Amino acid sequence: MSDVLAFAGVTVRRGANTLLDDVYWDVEEGQRWVILGPNGAGKTTLLQVAATRMHPTSGVAGILGEVLGAVDVFELRPRIGLSSAALAERIPRGELVRDVVVTASYGQIGRWRENYESLDHDRATELLEAIGAAHLADRTFGTLSEGERKRVQIARALMTDPELLLLDEPAAGLDLGGREDLVARLSAIAADIYAPALVLVTHHVEEIPPNFTDVLLIREGRIVAQGPIEVTLTEENLGETFGMPLELNKHGDRYSARARQGGDHGMA
Ligand SMILES: Nc1ncnc2c1ncn2[C@@H]1O[C@H](COP(=O)(O)OP(=O)(O)O)[C@@H](O)[C@H]1O
Ligand SMILES: [Mg+2]
């Protein structure tokens, strides 16, 4: 299994709820995926399984050549970068930005940490520079704007040089300028051939960064469609995913969507 992710029949149940229903999904090296779906569709659950934070009730979740349940998750986790609102809430507000980034490496480096400490700090500085947040290094996390926090979280998620980067709604809560800045930065990461495989969760087509390659559309725990963005992101698939007739527009390398106007309530 050389895929980054190889999910076969992945199902997650909690009580009477089926959060993910028979998901087959492969992510390969170099791919940049967008996961699109309405609230409650199962997007975060899908990312939690990919991040080894949740196990399937049934099915097989192949992650970086290992099978979840048959591998020590603490060996896999440093190979996976994750940015989510839940993780951000656990960052102490008084922590310095440079420490927020550098501490991501402690899990991996463990007892060798002392030897590598200055290398770690150099890497944290480089990552902050790359995402346009170097000037924030000596601020405390609590004093940052929402957009600045999102950038710092992404730098932190990249600290262990992961093979897979998972971003759960990184644009949520950003103003227009913050969103556009983030989309441009994610687009630049996506264009970098040395960047890890990327999976970005959103519920807005406006947030799909240029250079992303594939899309997975999900509704009520089931995959509606998946594949290369140009052929998979259609009005019909998007309408089915969000449960309403939608008009989808492409402007250069960006998308926008809105409810279909007028008396036409059929799917395009
Ligand atoms: N621990 C849980 N027990 C029961 N239901 C849950 C649990 N966690 C999430 N859910 C439900 O599963 C569905 C999918 O949740 P989630 O993956 O967070 O969706 P999304 O990220 O797409 O908004 C939602 O309806 C949510 O309420
Ligand atoms: Mg979610």
PDB file of C-alpha atoms and ligand atoms in Angstrom:
ATOM      1  CA  MET A   1       0.000   0.000   0.000  1.00  0.00           C
ATOM      2  CA  SER A   2       1.905   3.058  -1.221  1.00  0.00           C
ATOM      3  CA  ASP A   3      -1.035   5.456  -1.110  1.00  0.00           C
ATOM      4  CA  VAL A   4      -1.050   8.295   1.398  1.00  0.00           C
ATOM      5  CA  LEU A   5      -4.630   7.315   2.252  1.00  0.00           C
ATOM      6  CA  ALA A   6      -6.445   4.154   1.184  1.00  0.00           C
ATOM      7  CA  PHE A   7      -9.895   3.974   2.748  1.00  0.00           C
ATOM      8  CA  ALA A   8     -11.991   0.908   1.902  1.00  0.00           C
ATOM      9  CA  GLY A   9     -15.542   0.674   3.205  1.00  0.00           C
ATOM     10  CA  VAL A  10     -14.778   3.018   6.107  1.00  0.00           C
ATOM     11  CA  THR A  11     -17.853   3.357   8.293  1.00  0.00           C
ATOM     12  CA  VAL A  12     -18.112   5.272  11.573  1.00  0.00           C
ATOM     13  CA  ARG A  13     -21.158   4.808  13.814  1.00  0.00           C
ATOM     14  CA  ARG A  14     -21.937   6.544  17.074  1.00  0.00           C
ATOM     15  CA  GLY A  15     -25.062   5.113  18.692  1.00  0.00           C
ATOM     16  CA  ALA A  16     -27.836   5.252  16.111  1.00  0.00           C
ATOM     17  CA  ASN A  17     -25.928   7.768  13.934  1.00  0.00           C
ATOM     18  CA  THR A  18     -23.867   6.765  10.925  1.00  0.00           C
ATOM     19  CA  LEU A  19     -21.249   9.519  10.616  1.00  0.00           C
ATOM     20  CA  LEU A  20     -19.419   7.908   7.681  1.00  0.00           C
ATOM     21  CA  ASP A  21     -21.056   5.312   5.490  1.00  0.00           C
ATOM     22  CA  ASP A  22     -18.937   2.921   3.403  1.00  0.00           C
ATOM     23  CA  VAL A  23     -16.311   5.414   2.273  1.00  0.00           C
ATOM     24  CA  TYR A  24     -13.856   4.358  -0.442  1.00  0.00           C
ATOM     25  CA  TRP A  25     -11.217   7.043  -0.938  1.00  0.00           C
ATOM     26  CA  ASP A  26      -7.592   7.041  -2.100  1.00  0.00           C
ATOM     27  CA  VAL A  27      -5.196   9.948  -1.722  1.00  0.00           C
ATOM     28  CA  GLU A  28      -1.892   9.731  -3.544  1.00  0.00           C
ATOM     29  CA  GLU A  29       1.354  11.597  -3.121  1.00  0.00           C
ATOM     30  CA  GLY A  30       1.245  15.002  -4.801  1.00  0.00           C
ATOM     31  CA  GLN A  31      -2.546  15.236  -4.728  1.00  0.00           C
ATOM     32  CA  ARG A  32      -4.286  18.254  -3.197  1.00  0.00           C
ATOM     33  CA  TRP A  33      -7.846  17.425  -2.127  1.00  0.00           C
ATOM     34  CA  VAL A  34     -10.771  19.632  -1.193  1.00  0.00           C
ATOM     35  CA  ILE A  35     -13.540  18.056   0.912  1.00  0.00           C
ATOM     36  CA  LEU A  36     -16.842  19.865   0.351  1.00  0.00           C
ATOM     37  CA  GLY A  37     -20.152  19.287   2.098  1.00  0.00           C
ATOM     38  CA  PRO A  38     -22.801  20.926   4.282  1.00  0.00           C
ATOM     39  CA  ASN A  39     -22.650  21.134   8.077  1.00  0.00           C
ATOM     40  CA  GLY A  40     -22.926  17.706   9.666  1.00  0.00           C
ATOM     41  CA  ALA A  41     -21.957  15.853   6.473  1.00  0.00           C
ATOM     42  CA  GLY A  42     -19.082  14.001   8.155  1.00  0.00           C
ATOM     43  CA  LYS A  43     -16.142  16.096   6.933  1.00  0.00           C
ATOM     44  CA  THR A  44     -14.509  16.464  10.347  1.00  0.00           C
ATOM     45  CA  THR A  45     -15.108  12.773  11.065  1.00  0.00           C
ATOM     46  CA  LEU A  46     -13.358  11.853   7.807  1.00  0.00           C
ATOM     47  CA  LEU A  47     -10.379  14.044   8.763  1.00  0.00           C
ATOM     48  CA  GLN A  48     -10.297  12.627  12.290  1.00  0.00           C
ATOM     49  CA  VAL A  49      -9.949   9.111  10.876  1.00  0.00           C
ATOM     50  CA  ALA A  50      -7.217  10.295   8.458  1.00  0.00           C
ATOM     51  CA  ALA A  51      -5.460  11.934  11.431  1.00  0.00           C
ATOM     52  CA  THR A  52      -5.599   8.628  13.420  1.00  0.00           C
ATOM     53  CA  ARG A  53      -7.714  10.387  16.065  1.00  0.00           C
ATOM     54  CA  MET A  54     -10.750   8.180  15.394  1.00  0.00           C
ATOM     55  CA  HIS A  55     -11.039   4.533  14.347  1.00  0.00           C
ATOM     56  CA  PRO A  56     -13.602   3.210  11.864  1.00  0.00           C
ATOM     57  CA  THR A  57     -16.403   1.069  13.264  1.00  0.00           C
ATOM     58  CA  SER A  58     -15.892  -1.123  10.202  1.00  0.00           C
ATOM     59  CA  GLY A  59     -13.843  -1.023   7.034  1.00  0.00           C
ATOM     60  CA  VAL A  60     -10.124  -0.494   6.532  1.00  0.00           C
ATOM     61  CA  ALA A  61      -8.348   2.853   6.876  1.00  0.00           C
ATOM     62  CA  GLY A  62      -4.922   2.668   5.234  1.00  0.00           C
ATOM     63  CA  ILE A  63      -2.772   5.619   6.304  1.00  0.00           C
ATOM     64  CA  LEU A  64       0.790   6.170   5.013  1.00  0.00           C
ATOM     65  CA  GLY A  65       1.202   2.486   4.229  1.00  0.00           C
ATOM     66  CA  GLU A  66      -0.097   1.313   7.612  1.00  0.00           C
ATOM     67  CA  VAL A  67      -3.511   0.074   8.655  1.00  0.00           C
ATOM     68  CA  LEU A  68      -5.253   1.986  11.416  1.00  0.00           C
ATOM     69  CA  GLY A  69      -5.826  -0.425  14.309  1.00  0.00           C
ATOM     70  CA  ALA A  70      -2.745  -2.504  13.426  1.00  0.00           C
ATOM     71  CA  VAL A  71      -0.152   0.223  14.044  1.00  0.00           C
ATOM     72  CA  ASP A  72       0.981   2.388  16.942  1.00  0.00           C
ATOM     73  CA  VAL A  73      -0.786   5.696  16.233  1.00  0.00           C
ATOM     74  CA  PHE A  74       1.986   7.552  18.048  1.00  0.00           C
ATOM     75  CA  GLU A  75       4.369   6.506  15.266  1.00  0.00           C
ATOM     76  CA  LEU A  76       1.983   7.728  12.572  1.00  0.00           C
ATOM     77  CA  ARG A  77       0.950  11.040  14.116  1.00  0.00           C
ATOM     78  CA  PRO A  78       4.240  12.929  13.570  1.00  0.00           C
ATOM     79  CA  ARG A  79       3.938  12.041   9.870  1.00  0.00           C
ATOM     80  CA  ILE A  80       0.574  13.821   9.689  1.00  0.00           C
ATOM     81  CA  GLY A  81       0.017  17.561  10.139  1.00  0.00           C
ATOM     82  CA  LEU A  82      -3.424  18.583  11.407  1.00  0.00           C
ATOM     83  CA  SER A  83      -4.982  21.997  11.843  1.00  0.00           C
ATOM     84  CA  SER A  84      -8.474  22.195  13.329  1.00  0.00           C
ATOM     85  CA  ALA A  85     -10.560  24.461  15.540  1.00  0.00           C
ATOM     86  CA  ALA A  86     -10.508  21.821  18.298  1.00  0.00           C
ATOM     87  CA  LEU A  87      -6.699  21.767  18.334  1.00  0.00           C
ATOM     88  CA  ALA A  88      -6.489  25.578  18.210  1.00  0.00           C
ATOM     89  CA  GLU A  89      -8.683  25.832  21.313  1.00  0.00           C
ATOM     90  CA  ARG A  90      -6.101  23.852  23.241  1.00  0.00           C
ATOM     91  CA  ILE A  91      -3.253  26.277  22.475  1.00  0.00           C
ATOM     92  CA  PRO A  92      -2.628  28.394  25.590  1.00  0.00           C
ATOM     93  CA  ARG A  93      -3.423  32.027  24.809  1.00  0.00           C
ATOM     94  CA  GLY A  94      -0.276  33.168  26.638  1.00  0.00           C
ATOM     95  CA  GLU A  95       2.100  30.967  24.609  1.00  0.00           C
ATOM     96  CA  LEU A  96       4.611  32.683  22.313  1.00  0.00           C
ATOM     97  CA  VAL A  97       3.932  32.109  18.622  1.00  0.00           C
ATOM     98  CA  ARG A  98       7.431  30.652  18.059  1.00  0.00           C
ATOM     99  CA  ASP A  99       6.736  28.100  20.824  1.00  0.00           C
ATOM    100  CA  VAL A 100       3.312  27.251  19.421  1.00  0.00           C
ATOM    101  CA  VAL A 101       5.106  26.176  16.235  1.00  0.00           C
ATOM    102  CA  VAL A 102       8.215  24.554  17.693  1.00  0.00           C
ATOM    103  CA  THR A 103       6.423  22.406  20.293  1.00  0.00           C
ATOM    104  CA  ALA A 104       4.800  20.412  17.483  1.00  0.00           C
ATOM    105  CA  SER A 105       8.145  18.659  17.037  1.00  0.00           C
ATOM    106  CA  TYR A 106       8.492  17.462  20.634  1.00  0.00           C
ATOM    107  CA  GLY A 107       6.287  14.450  20.095  1.00  0.00           C
ATOM    108  CA  GLN A 108       8.483  13.230  17.292  1.00  0.00           C
ATOM    109  CA  ILE A 109      11.893  14.114  18.626  1.00  0.00           C
ATOM    110  CA  GLY A 110      11.274  13.001  22.199  1.00  0.00           C
ATOM    111  CA  ARG A 111      14.434  12.453  24.215  1.00  0.00           C
ATOM    112  CA  TRP A 112      16.685  13.788  21.448  1.00  0.00           C
ATOM    113  CA  ARG A 113      14.989  17.120  21.742  1.00  0.00           C
ATOM    114  CA  GLU A 114      17.841  18.899  23.520  1.00  0.00           C
ATOM    115  CA  ASN A 115      20.274  18.128  20.688  1.00  0.00           C
ATOM    116  CA  TYR A 116      17.914  19.401  18.064  1.00  0.00           C
ATOM    117  CA  GLU A 117      16.512  22.392  19.844  1.00  0.00           C
ATOM    118  CA  SER A 118      18.279  25.086  17.806  1.00  0.00           C
ATOM    119  CA  LEU A 119      17.500  23.281  14.533  1.00  0.00           C
ATOM    120  CA  ASP A 120      13.868  23.136  15.619  1.00  0.00           C
ATOM    121  CA  HIS A 121      13.823  26.858  16.239  1.00  0.00           C
ATOM    122  CA  ASP A 122      15.409  27.541  12.845  1.00  0.00           C
ATOM    123  CA  ARG A 123      12.770  25.422  11.170  1.00  0.00           C
ATOM    124  CA  ALA A 124       9.937  27.130  13.076  1.00  0.00           C
ATOM    125  CA  THR A 125      11.290  30.511  11.960  1.00  0.00           C
ATOM    126  CA  GLU A 126      11.483  29.358   8.333  1.00  0.00           C
ATOM    127  CA  LEU A 127       7.922  28.049   8.407  1.00  0.00           C
ATOM    128  CA  LEU A 128       6.618  31.282   9.927  1.00  0.00           C
ATOM    129  CA  GLU A 129       8.483  33.235   7.244  1.00  0.00           C
ATOM    130  CA  ALA A 130       7.087  31.044   4.470  1.00  0.00           C
ATOM    131  CA  ILE A 131       3.521  31.703   5.582  1.00  0.00           C
ATOM    132  CA  GLY A 132       4.049  35.415   6.164  1.00  0.00           C
ATOM    133  CA  ALA A 133       3.976  35.302   9.955  1.00  0.00           C
ATOM    134  CA  ALA A 134       7.650  35.789  10.891  1.00  0.00           C
ATOM    135  CA  HIS A 135       6.863  39.208  12.401  1.00  0.00           C
ATOM    136  CA  LEU A 136       4.486  37.504  14.864  1.00  0.00           C
ATOM    137  CA  ALA A 137       7.080  35.129  16.371  1.00  0.00           C
ATOM    138  CA  ASP A 138       7.415  37.010  19.668  1.00  0.00           C
ATOM    139  CA  ARG A 139       3.719  37.783  20.130  1.00  0.00           C
ATOM    140  CA  THR A 140       1.511  35.622  22.315  1.00  0.00           C
ATOM    141  CA  PHE A 141      -1.052  33.461  20.484  1.00  0.00           C
ATOM    142  CA  GLY A 142      -3.945  35.166  22.286  1.00  0.00           C
ATOM    143  CA  THR A 143      -3.107  38.582  20.829  1.00  0.00           C
ATOM    144  CA  LEU A 144      -3.329  37.438  17.189  1.00  0.00           C
ATOM    145  CA  SER A 145      -6.169  38.110  14.799  1.00  0.00           C
ATOM    146  CA  GLU A 146      -8.151  35.116  13.554  1.00  0.00           C
ATOM    147  CA  GLY A 147      -6.292  35.163  10.223  1.00  0.00           C
ATOM    148  CA  GLU A 148      -2.908  35.344  11.929  1.00  0.00           C
ATOM    149  CA  ARG A 149      -3.869  32.407  14.159  1.00  0.00           C
ATOM    150  CA  LYS A 150      -4.786  30.327  11.121  1.00  0.00           C
ATOM    151  CA  ARG A 151      -1.388  30.988   9.558  1.00  0.00           C
ATOM    152  CA  VAL A 152       0.429  30.063  12.781  1.00  0.00           C
ATOM    153  CA  GLN A 153      -1.585  26.832  13.031  1.00  0.00           C
ATOM    154  CA  ILE A 154      -0.569  25.867   9.512  1.00  0.00           C
ATOM    155  CA  ALA A 155       3.097  26.549  10.306  1.00  0.00           C
ATOM    156  CA  ARG A 156       2.697  24.367  13.408  1.00  0.00           C
ATOM    157  CA  ALA A 157       1.070  21.569  11.383  1.00  0.00           C
ATOM    158  CA  LEU A 158       4.059  21.618   8.986  1.00  0.00           C
ATOM    159  CA  MET A 159       6.676  21.553  11.763  1.00  0.00           C
ATOM    160  CA  THR A 160       7.263  17.786  11.704  1.00  0.00           C
ATOM    161  CA  ASP A 161       7.669  17.851   7.892  1.00  0.00           C
ATOM    162  CA  PRO A 162       4.580  15.656   7.506  1.00  0.00           C
ATOM    163  CA  GLU A 163       3.740  13.478   4.504  1.00  0.00           C
ATOM    164  CA  LEU A 164       0.088  14.461   4.828  1.00  0.00           C
ATOM    165  CA  LEU A 165      -1.370  17.835   5.831  1.00  0.00           C
ATOM    166  CA  LEU A 166      -5.008  17.961   6.975  1.00  0.00           C
ATOM    167  CA  LEU A 167      -6.713  21.343   7.299  1.00  0.00           C
ATOM    168  CA  ASP A 168     -10.233  21.425   8.767  1.00  0.00           C
ATOM    169  CA  GLU A 169     -11.986  24.647   7.707  1.00  0.00           C
ATOM    170  CA  PRO A 170      -8.945  26.911   7.966  1.00  0.00           C
ATOM    171  CA  ALA A 171     -10.873  29.839   6.434  1.00  0.00           C
ATOM    172  CA  ALA A 172     -13.753  29.699   8.954  1.00  0.00           C
ATOM    173  CA  GLY A 173     -14.183  32.995  10.781  1.00  0.00           C
ATOM    174  CA  LEU A 174     -11.903  34.989   8.486  1.00  0.00           C
ATOM    175  CA  ASP A 175     -12.920  38.304   6.957  1.00  0.00           C
ATOM    176  CA  LEU A 176     -12.710  38.740   3.184  1.00  0.00           C
ATOM    177  CA  GLY A 177      -9.103  39.964   3.227  1.00  0.00           C
ATOM    178  CA  GLY A 178      -8.064  37.197   5.594  1.00  0.00           C
ATOM    179  CA  ARG A 179      -9.753  34.577   3.459  1.00  0.00           C
ATOM    180  CA  GLU A 180      -8.177  35.813   0.249  1.00  0.00           C
ATOM    181  CA  ASP A 181      -4.755  35.901   1.883  1.00  0.00           C
ATOM    182  CA  LEU A 182      -5.179  32.344   3.185  1.00  0.00           C
ATOM    183  CA  VAL A 183      -6.456  31.044  -0.165  1.00  0.00           C
ATOM    184  CA  ALA A 184      -3.382  32.526  -1.887  1.00  0.00           C
ATOM    185  CA  ARG A 185      -1.024  30.964   0.659  1.00  0.00           C
ATOM    186  CA  LEU A 186      -2.702  27.557   0.401  1.00  0.00           C
ATOM    187  CA  SER A 187      -2.503  27.842  -3.372  1.00  0.00           C
ATOM    188  CA  ALA A 188       1.246  28.473  -3.115  1.00  0.00           C
ATOM    189  CA  ILE A 189       1.694  25.451  -0.818  1.00  0.00           C
ATOM    190  CA  ALA A 190      -0.341  23.336  -3.268  1.00  0.00           C
ATOM    191  CA  ALA A 191       1.945  24.395  -6.132  1.00  0.00           C
ATOM    192  CA  ASP A 192       5.078  23.372  -4.194  1.00  0.00           C
ATOM    193  CA  ILE A 193       6.122  19.908  -5.381  1.00  0.00           C
ATOM    194  CA  TYR A 194       7.865  19.308  -2.045  1.00  0.00           C
ATOM    195  CA  ALA A 195       4.697  20.011  -0.068  1.00  0.00           C
ATOM    196  CA  PRO A 196       2.949  17.027   1.533  1.00  0.00           C
ATOM    197  CA  ALA A 197      -0.296  15.584   0.202  1.00  0.00           C
ATOM    198  CA  LEU A 198      -3.017  18.072   1.175  1.00  0.00           C
ATOM    199  CA  VAL A 199      -6.605  17.636   2.331  1.00  0.00           C
ATOM    200  CA  LEU A 200      -8.596  20.817   2.906  1.00  0.00           C
ATOM    201  CA  VAL A 201     -12.109  20.809   4.366  1.00  0.00           C
ATOM    202  CA  THR A 202     -14.504  23.626   3.554  1.00  0.00           C
ATOM    203  CA  HIS A 203     -18.162  24.225   2.801  1.00  0.00           C
ATOM    204  CA  HIS A 204     -17.583  27.081   0.393  1.00  0.00           C
ATOM    205  CA  VAL A 205     -16.448  26.653  -3.226  1.00  0.00           C
ATOM    206  CA  GLU A 206     -15.107  30.235  -2.967  1.00  0.00           C
ATOM    207  CA  GLU A 207     -12.399  28.844  -0.658  1.00  0.00           C
ATOM    208  CA  ILE A 208     -10.996  26.304  -3.137  1.00  0.00           C
ATOM    209  CA  PRO A 209      -7.396  27.433  -3.689  1.00  0.00           C
ATOM    210  CA  PRO A 210      -6.003  27.351  -7.230  1.00  0.00           C
ATOM    211  CA  ASN A 211      -3.640  24.386  -7.750  1.00  0.00           C
ATOM    212  CA  PHE A 212      -5.821  22.011  -5.758  1.00  0.00           C
ATOM    213  CA  THR A 213      -6.347  18.903  -7.874  1.00  0.00           C
ATOM    214  CA  ASP A 214      -9.219  16.786  -6.556  1.00  0.00           C
ATOM    215  CA  VAL A 215     -12.526  17.153  -4.769  1.00  0.00           C
ATOM    216  CA  LEU A 216     -14.596  14.835  -2.582  1.00  0.00           C
ATOM    217  CA  LEU A 217     -18.251  15.820  -2.148  1.00  0.00           C
ATOM    218  CA  ILE A 218     -19.955  14.385   0.923  1.00  0.00           C
ATOM    219  CA  ARG A 219     -23.505  14.482   2.279  1.00  0.00           C
ATOM    220  CA  GLU A 220     -24.899  12.612   5.316  1.00  0.00           C
ATOM    221  CA  GLY A 221     -21.765  10.511   5.627  1.00  0.00           C
ATOM    222  CA  ARG A 222     -21.871   9.301   2.024  1.00  0.00           C
ATOM    223  CA  ILE A 223     -19.659  10.295  -0.864  1.00  0.00           C
ATOM    224  CA  VAL A 224     -21.707  12.008  -3.590  1.00  0.00           C
ATOM    225  CA  ALA A 225     -18.806  12.262  -6.046  1.00  0.00           C
ATOM    226  CA  GLN A 226     -15.001  12.365  -6.038  1.00  0.00           C
ATOM    227  CA  GLY A 227     -12.246  12.940  -8.556  1.00  0.00           C
ATOM    228  CA  PRO A 228     -10.400  15.699 -10.437  1.00  0.00           C
ATOM    229  CA  ILE A 229     -11.956  19.090  -9.679  1.00  0.00           C
ATOM    230  CA  GLU A 230     -12.589  20.128 -13.308  1.00  0.00           C
ATOM    231  CA  VAL A 231     -14.800  17.137 -14.053  1.00  0.00           C
ATOM    232  CA  THR A 232     -16.226  16.412 -10.589  1.00  0.00           C
ATOM    233  CA  LEU A 233     -17.199  19.874  -9.358  1.00  0.00           C
ATOM    234  CA  THR A 234     -20.378  20.264 -11.435  1.00  0.00           C
ATOM    235  CA  GLU A 235     -23.643  22.078 -10.670  1.00  0.00           C
ATOM    236  CA  GLU A 236     -25.393  18.730 -10.499  1.00  0.00           C
ATOM    237  CA  ASN A 237     -22.947  17.180  -7.996  1.00  0.00           C
ATOM    238  CA  LEU A 238     -22.799  20.360  -5.911  1.00  0.00           C
ATOM    239  CA  GLY A 239     -26.602  20.671  -5.880  1.00  0.00           C
ATOM    240  CA  GLU A 240     -26.968  17.065  -4.772  1.00  0.00           C
ATOM    241  CA  THR A 241     -24.360  17.581  -2.035  1.00  0.00           C
ATOM    242  CA  PHE A 242     -26.040  20.669  -0.590  1.00  0.00           C
ATOM    243  CA  GLY A 243     -29.603  19.490  -1.270  1.00  0.00           C
ATOM    244  CA  MET A 244     -30.685  22.442  -3.397  1.00  0.00           C
ATOM    245  CA  PRO A 245     -30.445  23.617  -7.015  1.00  0.00           C
ATOM    246  CA  LEU A 246     -27.242  25.617  -7.331  1.00  0.00           C
ATOM    247  CA  GLU A 247     -25.596  27.775  -9.911  1.00  0.00           C
ATOM    248  CA  LEU A 248     -21.843  27.244 -10.088  1.00  0.00           C
ATOM    249  CA  ASN A 249     -19.522  29.733 -11.743  1.00  0.00           C
ATOM    250  CA  LYS A 250     -15.848  29.670 -12.532  1.00  0.00           C
ATOM    251  CA  HIS A 251     -13.897  32.914 -12.709  1.00  0.00           C
ATOM    252  CA  GLY A 252     -10.370  32.188 -13.884  1.00  0.00           C
ATOM    253  CA  ASP A 253      -9.096  29.668 -11.367  1.00  0.00           C
ATOM    254  CA  ARG A 254     -11.680  30.457  -8.664  1.00  0.00           C
ATOM    255  CA  TYR A 255     -15.254  29.281  -8.094  1.00  0.00           C
ATOM    256  CA  SER A 256     -18.457  30.752  -6.730  1.00  0.00           C
ATOM    257  CA  ALA A 257     -21.889  29.253  -6.100  1.00  0.00           C
ATOM    258  CA  ARG A 258     -25.394  30.458  -5.228  1.00  0.00           C
ATOM    259  CA  ALA A 259     -28.953  29.200  -5.206  1.00  0.00           C
ATOM    260  CA  ARG A 260     -30.360  28.814  -8.678  1.00  0.00           C
ATOM    261  CA  GLN A 261     -32.586  31.820  -9.398  1.00  0.00           C
ATOM    262  CA  GLY A 262     -36.056  31.855 -10.924  1.00  0.00           C
ATOM    263  CA  GLY A 263     -38.678  29.125 -11.292  1.00  0.00           C
ATOM    264  CA  ASP A 264     -36.233  26.419 -12.264  1.00  0.00           C
ATOM    265  CA  HIS A 265     -36.047  24.130  -9.261  1.00  0.00           C
ATOM    266  CA  GLY A 266     -34.694  21.179 -11.166  1.00  0.00           C
ATOM    267  CA  MET A 267     -31.076  20.176 -11.029  1.00  0.00           C
ATOM    268  CA  ALA A 268     -28.937  21.600 -13.795  1.00  0.00           C
TER     269      ALA A 268
HETATM  270  N1  LIG B   1     -19.544  11.589  19.050  1.00  0.00           N
HETATM  271  C1  LIG B   1     -20.625  11.729  18.287  1.00  0.00           C
HETATM  272  N2  LIG B   1     -21.760  11.036  18.561  1.00  0.00           N
HETATM  273  C2  LIG B   1     -22.863  11.155  17.782  1.00  0.00           C
HETATM  274  N3  LIG B   1     -22.927  11.954  16.696  1.00  0.00           N
HETATM  275  C3  LIG B   1     -21.843  12.654  16.374  1.00  0.00           C
HETATM  276  C4  LIG B   1     -20.634  12.592  17.132  1.00  0.00           C
HETATM  277  N4  LIG B   1     -19.731  13.420  16.557  1.00  0.00           N
HETATM  278  C5  LIG B   1     -20.341  13.968  15.488  1.00  0.00           C
HETATM  279  N5  LIG B   1     -21.617  13.519  15.384  1.00  0.00           N
HETATM  280  C6  LIG B   1     -22.580  13.841  14.336  1.00  0.00           C
HETATM  281  O1  LIG B   1     -22.037  13.311  13.137  1.00  0.00           O
HETATM  282  C7  LIG B   1     -22.349  14.144  12.039  1.00  0.00           C
HETATM  283  C8  LIG B   1     -21.090  14.480  11.300  1.00  0.00           C
HETATM  284  O2  LIG B   1     -20.300  15.353  12.077  1.00  0.00           O
HETATM  285  P1  LIG B   1     -18.998  16.055  11.510  1.00  0.00           P
HETATM  286  O3  LIG B   1     -18.067  15.020  10.981  1.00  0.00           O
HETATM  287  O4  LIG B   1     -18.476  16.939  12.575  1.00  0.00           O
HETATM  288  O5  LIG B   1     -19.593  16.903  10.308  1.00  0.00           O
HETATM  289  P2  LIG B   1     -19.008  18.168   9.520  1.00  0.00           P
HETATM  290  O6  LIG B   1     -17.578  18.362   9.906  1.00  0.00           O
HETATM  291  O7  LIG B   1     -19.184  17.822   8.071  1.00  0.00           O
HETATM  292  O8  LIG B   1     -19.857  19.352   9.872  1.00  0.00           O
HETATM  293  C9  LIG B   1     -23.073  15.343  12.606  1.00  0.00           C
HETATM  294  O9  LIG B   1     -24.464  15.142  12.426  1.00  0.00           O
HETATM  295  C10 LIG B   1     -22.716  15.319  14.070  1.00  0.00           C
HETATM  296  O10 LIG B   1     -23.725  15.873  14.852  1.00  0.00           O
HETATM  297 MG    MG B   2     -16.567  19.943  10.706  1.00  0.00          MG
END
